[in-house]
C-alpha cells in the first residue's frame, strides 16, 4: 500500500476499520501487528496480525526483498512515497478487505529528505493531561519590567518539557 508522499519522520498508528491495530513509533523497517481479536476473534470477524515492512521513501531506499521474491527484480524501489508491505498478514474472516488508515508524522524532514531549517523548534510540543492558557493583556501592563519576556520563557519551558 502506498500511503503518501515521502519521506516522513515516523509512523505512529495503523487503524483498520477505525480500530487501532498497531500504535507506536517506527522510523522505517519491519513492525509486527499482533491483534488477532481486533474484530471479535475467531467467533466473529477475526483480526489483523503479521509482519509489515514500512518503507519511508528515502532517496537511497532499496527494493523490498519480499516484493522482489514475489514479483521479480523489476519491482521499483518506491522512492519518494511512504509504503506499507504486508507480508502475508492475517486480515480477518471477511469476504472483503476492511479500510486501512495510517497516521504518519513529517516535521523534521522536507520533501526530498532535507532537514528542516530550524529542527530544534520545528516540532510543536504536546503536554499530556495538562492545559496551557495564554491571556492577552491589551492594557500594556505586560510591557514593563520584562513581564512579557517572563511569560514567553514560561510558555517555552512548559512546551519543551
MMTF fields as JSON, N, C-alpha, C and O atoms, coordinates in Angstrom:
{
  "mmtfVersion": "1.0.0",
  "mmtfProducer": "UNKNOWN",
  "numBonds": 643,
  "numAtoms": 644,
  "numGroups": 161,
  "numChains": 1,
  "numModels": 1,
  "chainsPerModel": [1],
  "groupsPerChain": [161],
  "chainIdList": ["A"],
  "bondAtomList": [4, 2, 8, 6, 12, 10, 16, 14, 20, 18, 24, 22, 28, 26, 32, 30, 36, 34, 40, 38, 44, 42, 48, 46, 52, 50, 56, 54, 60, 58, 64, 62, 68, 66, 72, 70, 76, 74, 80, 78, 84, 82, 88, 86, 92, 90, 96, 94, 100, 98, 104, 102, 108, 106, 112, 110, 116, 114, 120, 118, 124, 122, 128, 126, 132, 130, 136, 134, 140, 138, 144, 142, 148, 146, 152, 150, 156, 154, 160, 158, 164, 162, 168, 166, 172, 170, 176, 174, 180, 178, 184, 182, 188, 186, 192, 190, 196, 194, 200, 198, 204, 202, 208, 206, 212, 210, 216, 214, 220, 218, 224, 222, 228, 226, 232, 230, 236, 234, 240, 238, 244, 242, 248, 246, 252, 250, 256, 254, 260, 258, 264, 262, 268, 266, 272, 270, 276, 274, 280, 278, 284, 282, 288, 286, 292, 290, 296, 294, 300, 298, 304, 302, 308, 306, 312, 310, 316, 314, 320, 318, 324, 322, 328, 326, 332, 330, 336, 334, 340, 338, 344, 342, 348, 346, 352, 350, 356, 354, 360, 358, 364, 362, 368, 366, 372, 370, 376, 374, 380, 378, 384, 382, 388, 386, 392, 390, 396, 394, 400, 398, 404, 402, 408, 406, 412, 410, 416, 414, 420, 418, 424, 422, 428, 426, 432, 430, 436, 434, 440, 438, 444, 442, 448, 446, 452, 450, 456, 454, 460, 458, 464, 462, 468, 466, 472, 470, 476, 474, 480, 478, 484, 482, 488, 486, 492, 490, 496, 494, 500, 498, 504, 502, 508, 506, 512, 510, 516, 514, 520, 518, 524, 522, 528, 526, 532, 530, 536, 534, 540, 538, 544, 542, 548, 546, 552, 550, 556, 554, 560, 558, 564, 562, 568, 566, 572, 570, 576, 574, 580, 578, 584, 582, 588, 586, 592, 590, 596, 594, 600, 598, 604, 602, 608, 606, 612, 610, 616, 614, 620, 618, 624, 622, 628, 626, 632, 630, 636, 634, 640, 638],
  "bondOrderList": [1, 1, 1, 1, 1, 1, 1, 1, 1, 1, 1, 1, 1, 1, 1, 1, 1, 1, 1, 1, 1, 1, 1, 1, 1, 1, 1, 1, 1, 1, 1, 1, 1, 1, 1, 1, 1, 1, 1, 1, 1, 1, 1, 1, 1, 1, 1, 1, 1, 1, 1, 1, 1, 1, 1, 1, 1, 1, 1, 1, 1, 1, 1, 1, 1, 1, 1, 1, 1, 1, 1, 1, 1, 1, 1, 1, 1, 1, 1, 1, 1, 1, 1, 1, 1, 1, 1, 1, 1, 1, 1, 1, 1, 1, 1, 1, 1, 1, 1, 1, 1, 1, 1, 1, 1, 1, 1, 1, 1, 1, 1, 1, 1, 1, 1, 1, 1, 1, 1, 1, 1, 1, 1, 1, 1, 1, 1, 1, 1, 1, 1, 1, 1, 1, 1, 1, 1, 1, 1, 1, 1, 1, 1, 1, 1, 1, 1, 1, 1, 1, 1, 1, 1, 1, 1, 1, 1, 1, 1, 1],
  "groupList": [{"groupName": "UNK", "atomNameList": ["N", "CA", "C", "O"], "elementList": ["N", "C", "C", "O"], "formalChargeList": [0, 0, 0, 0], "bondAtomList": [1, 0, 2, 1, 3, 2], "bondOrderList": [1, 1, 2], "singleLetterCode": "X", "chemCompType": "L-PEPTIDE LINKING"}],
  "groupTypeList": [0, 0, 0, 0, 0, 0, 0, 0, 0, 0, 0, 0, 0, 0, 0, 0, 0, 0, 0, 0, 0, 0, 0, 0, 0, 0, 0, 0, 0, 0, 0, 0, 0, 0, 0, 0, 0, 0, 0, 0, 0, 0, 0, 0, 0, 0, 0, 0, 0, 0, 0, 0, 0, 0, 0, 0, 0, 0, 0, 0, 0, 0, 0, 0, 0, 0, 0, 0, 0, 0, 0, 0, 0, 0, 0, 0, 0, 0, 0, 0, 0, 0, 0, 0, 0, 0, 0, 0, 0, 0, 0, 0, 0, 0, 0, 0, 0, 0, 0, 0, 0, 0, 0, 0, 0, 0, 0, 0, 0, 0, 0, 0, 0, 0, 0, 0, 0, 0, 0, 0, 0, 0, 0, 0, 0, 0, 0, 0, 0, 0, 0, 0, 0, 0, 0, 0, 0, 0, 0, 0, 0, 0, 0, 0, 0, 0, 0, 0, 0, 0, 0, 0, 0, 0, 0, 0, 0, 0, 0, 0, 0],
  "groupIdList": [1, 2, 3, 4, 5, 6, 7, 8, 9, 10, 11, 12, 13, 14, 15, 16, 17, 18, 19, 20, 21, 22, 23, 24, 25, 26, 27, 28, 29, 30, 31, 32, 33, 34, 35, 36, 37, 38, 39, 40, 41, 42, 43, 44, 45, 46, 47, 48, 49, 50, 51, 52, 53, 54, 55, 56, 57, 58, 59, 60, 61, 62, 63, 64, 65, 66, 67, 68, 69, 70, 71, 72, 73, 74, 75, 76, 77, 78, 79, 80, 81, 82, 83, 84, 85, 86, 87, 88, 89, 90, 91, 92, 93, 94, 95, 96, 97, 98, 99, 100, 101, 102, 103, 104, 105, 106, 107, 108, 109, 110, 111, 112, 113, 114, 115, 116, 117, 118, 119, 120, 121, 122, 123, 124, 125, 126, 127, 128, 129, 130, 131, 132, 133, 134, 135, 136, 137, 138, 139, 140, 141, 142, 143, 144, 145, 146, 147, 148, 149, 150, 151, 152, 153, 154, 155, 156, 157, 158, 159, 160, 161],
  "secStructList": [7, 3, 3, 3, 3, 1, 7, 7, 1, 3, 3, 3, 3, 3, 3, 3, 6, 6, 3, 3, 3, 3, 3, 3, 3, 3, 1, 1, 3, 3, 3, 3, 3, 3, 3, 6, 6, 6, 6, 1, 5, 6, 6, 6, 6, 5, 7, 3, 3, 3, 3, 3, 3, 3, 3, 7, 7, 7, 6, 6, 7, 7, 7, 7, 2, 2, 2, 2, 2, 2, 2, 7, 6, 6, 7, 7, 7, 7, 6, 6, 3, 3, 3, 3, 3, 3, 7, 1, 7, 5, 7, 7, 1, 7, 1, 1, 7, 7, 7, 3, 3, 3, 3, 3, 3, 7, 1, 1, 5, 7, 4, 4, 4, 7, 5, 7, 6, 6, 2, 2, 2, 2, 1, 7, 7, 7, 7, 6, 6, 7, 7, 7, 7, 7, 7, 7, 7, 6, 6, 1, 4, 4, 4, 1, 6, 6, 2, 2, 2, 2, 2, 2, 2, 2, 2, 2, 2, 2, 2, 2, 7],
  "xCoordList": [0.841, 0.0, 0.887, 1.826, 0.605, 1.308, 0.467, -0.73, 1.104, 0.38, 0.338, -0.726, 1.509, 1.586, 2.943, 3.79, 3.141, 4.459, 5.431, 5.062, 6.652, 7.661, 8.861, 8.879, 9.847, 9.882, 9.164, 8.896, 8.857, 8.259, 9.189, 10.127, 8.921, 9.74, 9.436, 10.343, 8.136, 7.78, 6.321, 5.478, 6.066, 4.709, 4.276, 5.036, 3.046, 2.572, 1.436, 1.314, 0.608, -0.539, -1.074, -1.002, -1.612, -2.323, -3.71, -3.856, -4.722, -6.108, -6.686, -6.421, -7.478, -8.205, -9.675, -10.06, -10.48, -11.908, -12.138, -12.993, -11.364, -11.451, -11.117, -11.515, -10.397, -9.921, -8.404, -7.832, -7.758, -6.299, -5.728, -5.912, -5.036, -4.388, -2.963, -2.471, -2.303, -0.919, -0.707, -1.191, 0.026, 0.391, 1.807, 2.19, 2.573, 3.954, 4.683, 4.067, 6.004, 6.826, 7.773, 8.605, 7.65, 8.504, 9.094, 8.369, 10.415, 11.099, 11.527, 12.48, 10.841, 11.139, 11.619, 12.247, 11.319, 11.69, 10.451, 9.333, 10.655, 9.559, 8.909, 9.581, 7.592, 6.828, 6.011, 5.811, 5.544, 4.71, 3.374, 3.314, 2.324, 0.98, 0.495, 0.511, 0.065, -0.421, -1.737, -1.781, -2.794, -4.104, -5.16, -6.038, -5.081, -5.992, -7.444, -8.33, -7.705, -9.076, -9.636, -10.606, -9.052, -9.451, -10.926, -11.578, -11.451, -12.853, -13.696, -14.738, -13.248, -14.015, -13.425, -14.035, -12.27, -11.614, -12.283, -13.045, -11.988, -12.493, -14.004, -14.609, -14.619, -16.072, -16.828, -18.032, -16.126, -16.795, -16.077, -16.184, -15.337, -14.717, -13.197, -12.547, -12.621, -11.168, -10.437, -10.879, -9.309, -8.471, -7.383, -7.553, -6.269, -5.139, -3.87, -3.667, -3.016, -1.716, -0.747, -1.133, 0.528, 1.58, 2.592, 2.388, 3.692, 4.748, 4.394, 3.806, 4.77, 4.536, 5.834, 6.391, 6.314, 7.502, 7.056, 6.205, 7.637, 7.343, 8.531, 9.649, 8.281, 9.33, 9.043, 7.973, 10.006, 9.787, 9.943, 9.634, 10.403, 10.51, 11.766, 11.784, 12.818, 14.09, 14.679, 14.338, 15.562, 16.154, 17.062, 17.216, 17.662, 18.538, 17.876, 18.562, 16.563, 15.832, 15.972, 15.819, 16.26, 16.389, 15.058, 14.027, 15.1, 13.897, 13.542, 14.421, 12.27, 11.808, 12.026, 11.598, 12.69, 13.03, 11.798, 11.826, 10.741, 9.524, 8.878, 8.466, 8.788, 8.204, 9.056, 8.523, 10.378, 11.264, 11.046, 11.007, 10.904, 10.707, 9.368, 9.248, 8.366, 7.038, 6.822, 6.151, 7.394, 7.088, 8.266, 8.093, 9.473, 10.641, 11.477, 11.089, 12.626, 13.619, 13.206, 13.846, 12.163, 11.737, 10.89, 10.423, 10.692, 9.91, 10.645, 11.856, 9.951, 10.63, 10.956, 10.474, 11.765, 12.154, 11.143, 11.232, 10.204, 9.175, 9.785, 9.377, 10.763, 11.353, 10.395, 9.698, 10.369, 9.514, 8.105, 7.331, 7.751, 6.44, 6.631, 7.533, 5.776, 5.789, 4.893, 3.788, 5.372, 4.588, 4.618, 5.541, 3.588, 3.482, 3.315, 2.401, 4.201, 4.15, 3.717, 4.447, 2.528, 2.008, 2.546, 2.263, 3.313, 3.954, 3.033, 3.207, 2.088, 1.134, 0.462, 0.423, -0.052, -0.726, -2.099, -2.75, -2.509, -3.864, -4.753, -4.508, -5.786, -6.609, -8.06, -8.937, -8.334, -9.689, -10.433, -9.888, -11.686, -12.51, -13.694, -14.85, -13.395, -14.423, -14.248, -13.136, -15.314, -15.174, -14.65, -14.439, -14.44, -13.943, -12.835, -12.743, -12.007, -10.918, -11.448, -12.05, -11.227, -11.664, -10.749, -9.591, -11.249, -10.415, -9.287, -9.484, -8.106, -6.922, -6.618, -6.829, -6.119, -5.627, -4.359, -4.186, -3.486, -2.169, -1.956, -2.305, -1.381, -1.013, 0.501, 1.205, 0.985, 2.425, 2.716, 1.82, 3.968, 4.373, 5.551, 6.526, 5.444, 6.58, 6.744, 6.0, 7.733, 8.044, 9.499, 9.823, 10.369, 11.809, 12.386, 13.541, 11.602, 12.093, 11.214, 9.997, 11.857, 11.12, 11.048, 11.622, 10.346, 10.31, 11.714, 12.523, 12.003, 13.34, 14.243, 15.372, 13.767, 14.536, 15.441, 16.102, 15.496, 16.341, 15.749, 14.54, 16.637, 16.137, 15.513, 15.784, 14.672, 14.03, 15.069, 16.168, 14.734, 15.678, 15.933, 16.974, 15.021, 15.192, 14.679, 13.621, 15.426, 14.902, 14.621, 13.792, 15.287, 15.026, 13.665, 13.11, 13.125, 11.818, 10.723, 9.567, 11.052, 10.051, 8.933, 7.763, 9.251, 8.139, 7.415, 8.038, 6.112, 5.314, 5.094, 4.553, 5.506, 5.398, 3.963, 3.085, 3.741, 2.428, 2.596, 3.592, 1.647, 1.671, 0.504, -0.653, 0.799, -0.278, -0.929, -0.261, -2.23, -3.042, -2.839, -2.979, -2.522, -2.364, -2.861, -3.0, -3.117, -3.561, -2.687, -2.217, -2.483, -1.693, -2.586, -3.093, -2.768, -3.632, -2.8, -1.887, -3.111, -2.459, -3.499, -4.587, -3.152, -4.038, -3.464, -2.284, -4.289, -3.854, -4.188, -5.342, -3.183, -3.36, -3.132, -1.994, -4.207, -4.117, -3.935, -3.86, -3.863, -3.738, -2.324, -2.112, -1.358, 0.023, 0.801, 1.983, 0.154, 0.854, 1.934, 2.817, 1.883, 2.892, 4.162, 5.16, 4.142, 5.295, 6.377, 7.423, 6.156, 7.137, 7.854, 7.306, 9.054, 9.849, 10.03, 10.194, 10.004, 10.278, 9.181, 9.433, 7.98, 6.895, 6.536, 6.294, 6.502, 6.178, 7.266, 6.967, 8.526, 9.626, 9.525, 9.779, 9.157, 8.986, 7.849, 7.954, 6.764, 5.638, 6.038, 5.683, 6.773, 7.242, 8.171, 8.047, 9.091, 10.031, 9.292, 9.658, 8.268, 7.496, 6.759, 6.724, 6.172, 5.461, 6.413, 6.09, 7.585, 8.58, 9.028, 9.185, 9.234, 9.679, 8.647, 9.022, 7.352, 6.307, 6.254, 6.134, 6.342, 6.253, 7.468, 7.35, 8.618, 9.83, 10.009, 10.872, 9.228, 9.394, 8.659, 8.695],
  "yCoordList": [-1.17, 0.0, 1.234, 1.324, 2.161, 3.446, 4.399, 4.56, 5.034, 5.844, 7.32, 7.938, 7.899, 9.336, 9.655, 8.774, 10.918, 11.357, 11.239, 11.455, 10.9, 10.745, 11.591, 12.312, 11.52, 10.706, 11.382, 12.583, 10.591, 11.102, 10.763, 9.98, 11.359, 11.099, 9.747, 8.985, 9.455, 8.202, 7.839, 8.677, 6.566, 6.029, 5.974, 5.53, 6.429, 6.462, 5.485, 4.983, 5.211, 4.35, 3.76, 4.376, 2.548, 1.901, 1.546, 0.846, 2.033, 1.709, 0.876, 1.125, -0.115, -0.918, -0.827, -1.197, -0.337, -0.138, 0.704, 0.383, 1.782, 2.729, 2.112, 2.649, 0.999, 0.39, 0.324, -0.003, 0.629, 0.67, -0.744, -1.512, -1.071, -2.373, -2.338, -3.332, -1.194, -1.034, 0.424, 1.316, 0.672, 2.038, 2.009, 1.07, 3.023, 3.118, 4.16, 5.045, 4.049, 4.956, 4.106, 3.385, 4.186, 3.419, 4.367, 5.129, 4.32, 5.192, 4.427, 4.814, 3.371, 2.555, 1.181, 1.031, 0.183, -1.185, -2.014, -1.603, -3.173, -4.112, -3.91, -3.744, -3.931, -3.965, -5.246, -5.854, -5.652, -6.837, -6.438, -5.981, -6.613, -6.363, -7.671, -8.712, -7.618, -8.817, -8.479, -8.241, -8.462, -8.098, -9.012, -8.536, -10.34, -11.279, -11.167, -11.742, -10.446, -10.283, -8.887, -8.479, -8.166, -6.784, -6.66, -5.683, -7.628, -7.593, -8.669, -9.065, -9.144, -10.134, -11.528, -12.45, -11.713, -13.02, -14.023, -13.659, -15.296, -16.361, -16.523, -17.018, -16.115, -16.261, -15.192, -15.319, -14.146, -13.088, -12.85, -13.665, -11.727, -11.36, -11.429, -10.95, -12.014, -12.177, -10.945, -10.264, -10.66, -9.531, -9.313, -9.648, -8.755, -8.478, -8.895, -8.545, -9.644, -9.99, -10.356, -10.86, -10.082, -10.425, -9.313, -8.199, -9.619, -8.622, -7.642, -8.013, -6.377, -5.317, -4.532, -4.063, -4.39, -3.574, -2.147, -1.905, -1.201, 0.213, 0.827, 0.837, 1.336, 1.96, 3.453, 3.87, 4.256, 5.684, 6.534, 7.725, 5.973, 6.73, 7.563, 8.546, 7.186, 7.918, 7.834, 6.934, 8.771, 8.796, 7.599, 7.181, 7.04, 5.885, 4.56, 3.552, 4.546, 3.344, 2.247, 2.503, 1.041, -0.094, -0.792, -0.388, -1.838, -2.616, -3.467, -3.901, -3.695, -4.545, -6.003, -6.442, -6.755, -8.145, -9.033, -9.962, -8.78, -9.576, -9.349, -10.303, -8.087, -7.8, -8.373, -8.864, -8.312, -8.891, -10.398, -10.955, -11.068, -12.524, -12.916, -14.002, -12.061, -12.361, -11.882, -12.551, -10.713, -10.097, -10.019, -9.675, -10.337, -10.305, -9.052, -8.118, -9.053, -7.989, -6.656, -5.64, -6.63, -5.383, -4.493, -3.437, -4.91, -4.112, -2.81, -2.835, -1.672, -0.404, -0.296, -1.087, 0.676, 0.912, 1.768, 1.893, 2.346, 3.196, 4.346, 4.621, 5.011, 6.195, 7.369, 7.492, 8.22, 9.4, 9.18, 10.133, 7.95, 7.659, 6.734, 5.897, 6.895, 6.018, 4.837, 5.009, 3.634, 2.456, 1.435, 1.405, 0.606, -0.487, -1.772, -1.89, -2.735, -4.015, -5.069, -5.377, -5.62, -6.638, -7.983, -8.423, -8.638, -9.919, -11.075, -11.658, -11.39, -12.47, -12.335, -13.287, -11.177, -10.914, -11.58, -11.761, -11.931, -12.411, -11.184, -10.303, -11.112, -9.907, -10.137, -9.403, -11.128, -11.352, -12.356, -12.931, -12.558, -13.57, -12.904, -13.171, -12.047, -11.328, -11.58, -11.852, -11.493, -11.622, -10.341, -10.31, -9.29, -8.022, -7.49, -7.857, -6.631, -6.008, -4.767, -3.897, -4.688, -3.514, -2.33, -2.53, -1.099, 0.079, 0.267, 0.132, 0.58, 0.832, 2.322, 2.998, 2.827, 4.205, 4.235, 3.448, 5.158, 5.253, 6.677, 7.637, 6.807, 8.138, 8.242, 7.51, 9.169, 9.403, 10.843, 11.686, 11.108, 12.459, 12.887, 12.152, 14.087, 14.683, 16.107, 17.011, 16.289, 17.592, 17.926, 19.048, 16.96, 17.209, 17.074, 17.436, 16.559, 16.385, 17.168, 17.251, 17.739, 18.389, 17.419, 16.331, 17.808, 16.99, 16.753, 17.678, 15.53, 15.193, 14.728, 14.308, 14.794, 14.282, 15.276, 14.915, 16.532, 17.519, 17.826, 17.721, 18.212, 18.576, 19.959, 20.787, 20.171, 21.476, 22.545, 22.236, 23.779, 24.88, 25.189, 25.764, 24.828, 25.096, 23.871, 23.931, 22.761, 21.497, 21.482, 20.693, 22.33, 22.298, 22.883, 22.549, 23.741, 24.339, 23.845, 24.24, 23.0, 22.542, 21.726, 21.974, 20.755, 20.019, 20.883, 21.581, 20.819, 21.535, 20.579, 19.488, 20.98, 20.11, 19.88, 20.703, 18.76, 18.466, 18.226, 17.65, 18.657, 18.468, 17.553, 17.95, 16.327, 15.396, 15.697, 16.048, 15.553, 15.743, 17.103, 17.232, 18.072, 19.42, 20.406, 20.071, 21.574, 22.611, 23.838, 24.122, 24.545, 25.761, 26.882, 26.815, 27.894, 29.003, 30.261, 30.529, 31.025, 32.304, 33.404, 33.363, 34.366, 35.508, 36.699, 37.021, 37.341, 38.53, 39.759, 39.986, 40.525, 41.73, 42.927, 43.251, 43.572, 44.694, 46.035, 47.077, 46.014, 47.273, 47.832, 48.996, 47.024, 47.484, 47.186, 47.516, 46.559, 46.284, 45.214, 45.113, 44.422, 43.372, 43.931, 43.218, 45.17, 45.747, 46.259, 46.712, 46.201, 46.755, 45.663, 44.58, 45.937, 45.074, 43.653, 42.724, 43.467, 42.144, 41.124, 39.925, 41.554, 40.607, 39.766, 38.564, 40.392, 39.646, 38.621, 37.498, 39.002, 38.055, 36.882, 35.74, 37.152, 36.077, 35.144, 33.929, 35.71, 34.886, 33.995, 32.817, 34.559, 33.771, 32.653, 31.518, 32.96, 31.954, 30.833, 29.666, 31.169, 30.148, 29.242, 28.026, 29.819, 29.016, 28.086, 26.918, 28.584, 27.747, 26.619, 25.484, 26.914, 25.887, 24.777, 23.609, 25.112, 24.095, 23.251, 22.028, 23.887, 23.153, 22.28, 21.259, 22.644, 21.856, 20.734, 19.877, 20.715, 19.654, 18.403, 17.414],
  "zCoordList": [0.0, 0.0, 0.0, 0.791, -0.86, -0.848, -0.014, -0.256, 0.975, 1.949, 1.594, 1.625, 1.252, 0.998, 0.387, 0.238, 0.038, -0.413, 0.747, 1.901, 0.444, 1.488, 1.184, 0.186, 2.011, 3.223, 4.381, 4.348, 5.407, 6.634, 7.797, 7.646, 8.952, 10.134, 10.754, 11.09, 10.903, 11.564, 11.342, 11.024, 11.525, 11.539, 12.997, 13.857, 13.279, 14.658, 14.937, 16.055, 13.942, 14.211, 12.915, 11.852, 13.032, 11.926, 12.437, 13.439, 11.742, 12.07, 10.94, 9.764, 11.317, 10.343, 10.729, 11.837, 9.815, 10.054, 11.317, 12.143, 11.451, 12.573, 13.931, 14.964, 13.941, 15.19, 15.136, 14.096, 16.233, 16.255, 16.242, 17.186, 15.159, 15.027, 15.562, 16.096, 15.419, 15.894, 16.246, 15.549, 17.342, 17.723, 18.27, 18.968, 17.958, 18.421, 17.603, 17.009, 17.577, 16.78, 15.952, 16.502, 14.637, 13.743, 12.718, 12.079, 12.559, 11.603, 10.359, 9.682, 10.068, 8.898, 9.329, 10.376, 8.514, 8.85, 9.126, 8.813, 9.709, 9.917, 11.284, 12.302, 11.265, 12.511, 12.504, 11.453, 13.663, 13.754, 14.369, 15.511, 13.611, 14.129, 14.738, 14.08, 15.989, 16.661, 17.347, 18.554, 16.569, 17.082, 16.451, 15.732, 16.72, 16.063, 16.52, 15.887, 17.596, 18.095, 17.822, 18.461, 16.9, 16.632, 16.256, 16.625, 15.535, 15.098, 15.782, 15.26, 16.95, 17.7, 17.686, 18.227, 17.093, 17.1, 16.184, 15.289, 16.42, 15.541, 15.6, 14.649, 16.698, 16.801, 16.007, 15.785, 15.584, 14.826, 13.502, 12.585, 13.393, 12.119, 12.143, 11.214, 13.181, 13.218, 13.695, 14.621, 13.053, 13.436, 12.405, 11.233, 12.841, 11.957, 12.679, 13.841, 11.99, 12.569, 11.452, 10.397, 11.726, 10.782, 10.618, 11.101, 9.931, 9.718, 8.6, 7.585, 8.817, 7.836, 7.694, 8.686, 6.464, 6.195, 5.921, 5.065, 6.657, 6.455, 5.728, 6.243, 4.534, 3.725, 3.664, 3.219, 4.113, 4.31, 3.051, 3.086, 1.963, 0.72, 0.589, -0.152, 1.3, 1.232, -0.177, -0.944, -0.511, -1.851, -2.099, -3.246, -1.067, -1.235, -0.908, -0.737, -0.821, -0.435, -1.485, -2.68, -1.044, -1.953, -2.18, -1.643, -2.978, -3.262, -2.047, -1.303, -1.858, -0.767, -1.142, -2.21, -0.268, -0.581, -0.745, -1.552, -0.019, -0.15, -1.517, -2.176, -1.942, -3.254, -4.382, -5.377, -4.229, -5.246, -5.328, -6.425, -4.177, -4.184, -4.796, -5.363, -4.693, -5.222, -6.656, -7.441, -7.0, -8.291, -9.245, -10.414, -8.757, -9.621, -9.439, -8.737, -10.083, -9.915, -10.528, -10.257, -11.339, -11.976, -11.062, -11.488, -9.823, -8.868, -8.58, -8.36, -8.574, -8.259, -6.771, -5.96, -6.43, -5.035, -4.281, -3.059, -4.973, -4.373, -3.581, -2.453, -4.182, -3.553, -3.7, -4.707, -2.698, -2.753, -2.252, -2.162, -1.925, -1.339, -0.142, -0.126, 0.848, 2.018, 1.694, 1.181, 1.997, 1.662, 2.795, 3.61, 2.818, 3.782, 2.987, 2.172, 3.225, 2.531, 3.534, 4.477, 3.329, 4.228, 3.78, 2.666, 4.628, 4.313, 4.728, 5.798, 3.905, 4.143, 5.503, 6.283, 5.775, 7.048, 7.081, 6.052, 8.271, 8.526, 8.614, 9.438, 7.773, 7.678, 8.067, 7.611, 8.889, 9.359, 8.514, 7.572, 8.866, 8.197, 7.508, 7.835, 6.564, 5.821, 4.336, 3.882, 3.582, 2.134, 1.479, 0.266, 2.268, 1.723, 2.63, 3.801, 2.075, 2.829, 3.538, 2.909, 4.832, 5.598, 5.288, 4.921, 5.428, 5.123, 6.139, 7.347, 5.616, 6.437, 6.421, 5.414, 7.545, 7.595, 8.437, 9.368, 8.085, 8.712, 9.196, 8.509, 10.382, 10.889, 10.864, 11.558, 10.048, 9.939, 10.34, 10.372, 10.641, 11.025, 10.172, 10.016, 9.622, 8.928, 9.437, 9.056, 10.304, 10.866, 10.595, 10.205, 10.799, 10.73, 9.333, 9.109, 8.383, 7.012, 6.054, 6.222, 5.048, 3.97, 2.803, 2.858, 1.751, 0.557, 0.031, -0.028, -0.347, -0.806, 0.321, 0.069, 1.569, 2.691, 3.389, 4.363, 2.918, 3.6, 4.977, 5.185, 5.925, 7.252, 7.235, 6.366, 8.225, 8.373, 8.667, 9.129, 8.409, 8.584, 10.051, 10.371, 10.961, 12.389, 13.155, 13.782, 13.106, 13.627, 15.126, 15.58, 15.907, 17.349, 17.71, 18.757, 16.868, 17.15, 16.207, 16.361, 15.242, 14.278, 14.927, 14.635, 15.802, 16.416, 17.447, 18.247, 17.408, 18.396, 19.547, 19.364, 20.714, 21.88, 22.287, 22.03, 22.92, 23.469, 24.954, 25.392, 25.704, 27.145, 27.467, 27.33, 27.896, 28.157, 29.5, 30.473, 29.525, 30.727, 31.392, 32.608, 30.624, 31.159, 30.12, 28.944, 30.546, 29.623, 29.818, 30.92, 28.743, 28.784, 28.262, 27.143, 29.071, 28.705, 28.517, 29.298, 27.491, 27.241, 27.444, 26.869, 28.255, 28.479, 27.736, 27.876, 26.959, 26.238, 27.081, 27.444, 27.375, 28.182, 27.267, 26.925, 26.879, 25.956, 26.669, 26.018, 27.991, 28.728, 28.689, 29.029, 28.28, 28.234, 29.499, 29.586, 30.496, 31.752, 31.6, 32.452, 30.542, 30.341, 29.709, 29.606, 29.291, 28.6, 29.544, 29.08, 30.833, 31.771, 32.535, 32.743, 32.946, 33.824, 33.291, 34.081, 31.991, 31.42, 31.647, 31.525, 31.969, 32.244, 31.022, 31.141, 29.856, 28.643, 28.341, 27.934, 28.538, 28.328, 29.292, 28.908, 30.539, 31.519, 31.124, 31.286, 30.606, 30.175, 28.997, 28.955, 28.05, 26.905, 27.367, 26.908, 28.263, 28.765, 29.49, 29.353, 30.252, 30.959, 29.975, 30.163, 28.931, 27.935, 27.204, 26.989, 26.816, 26.135, 27.05, 26.6, 28.32, 29.262, 29.419, 29.517, 29.447, 29.554, 28.288, 28.365, 27.129, 25.868, 25.612, 24.935, 26.127, 25.893, 26.9, 26.71, 27.953, 28.954, 28.566, 29.298]
}
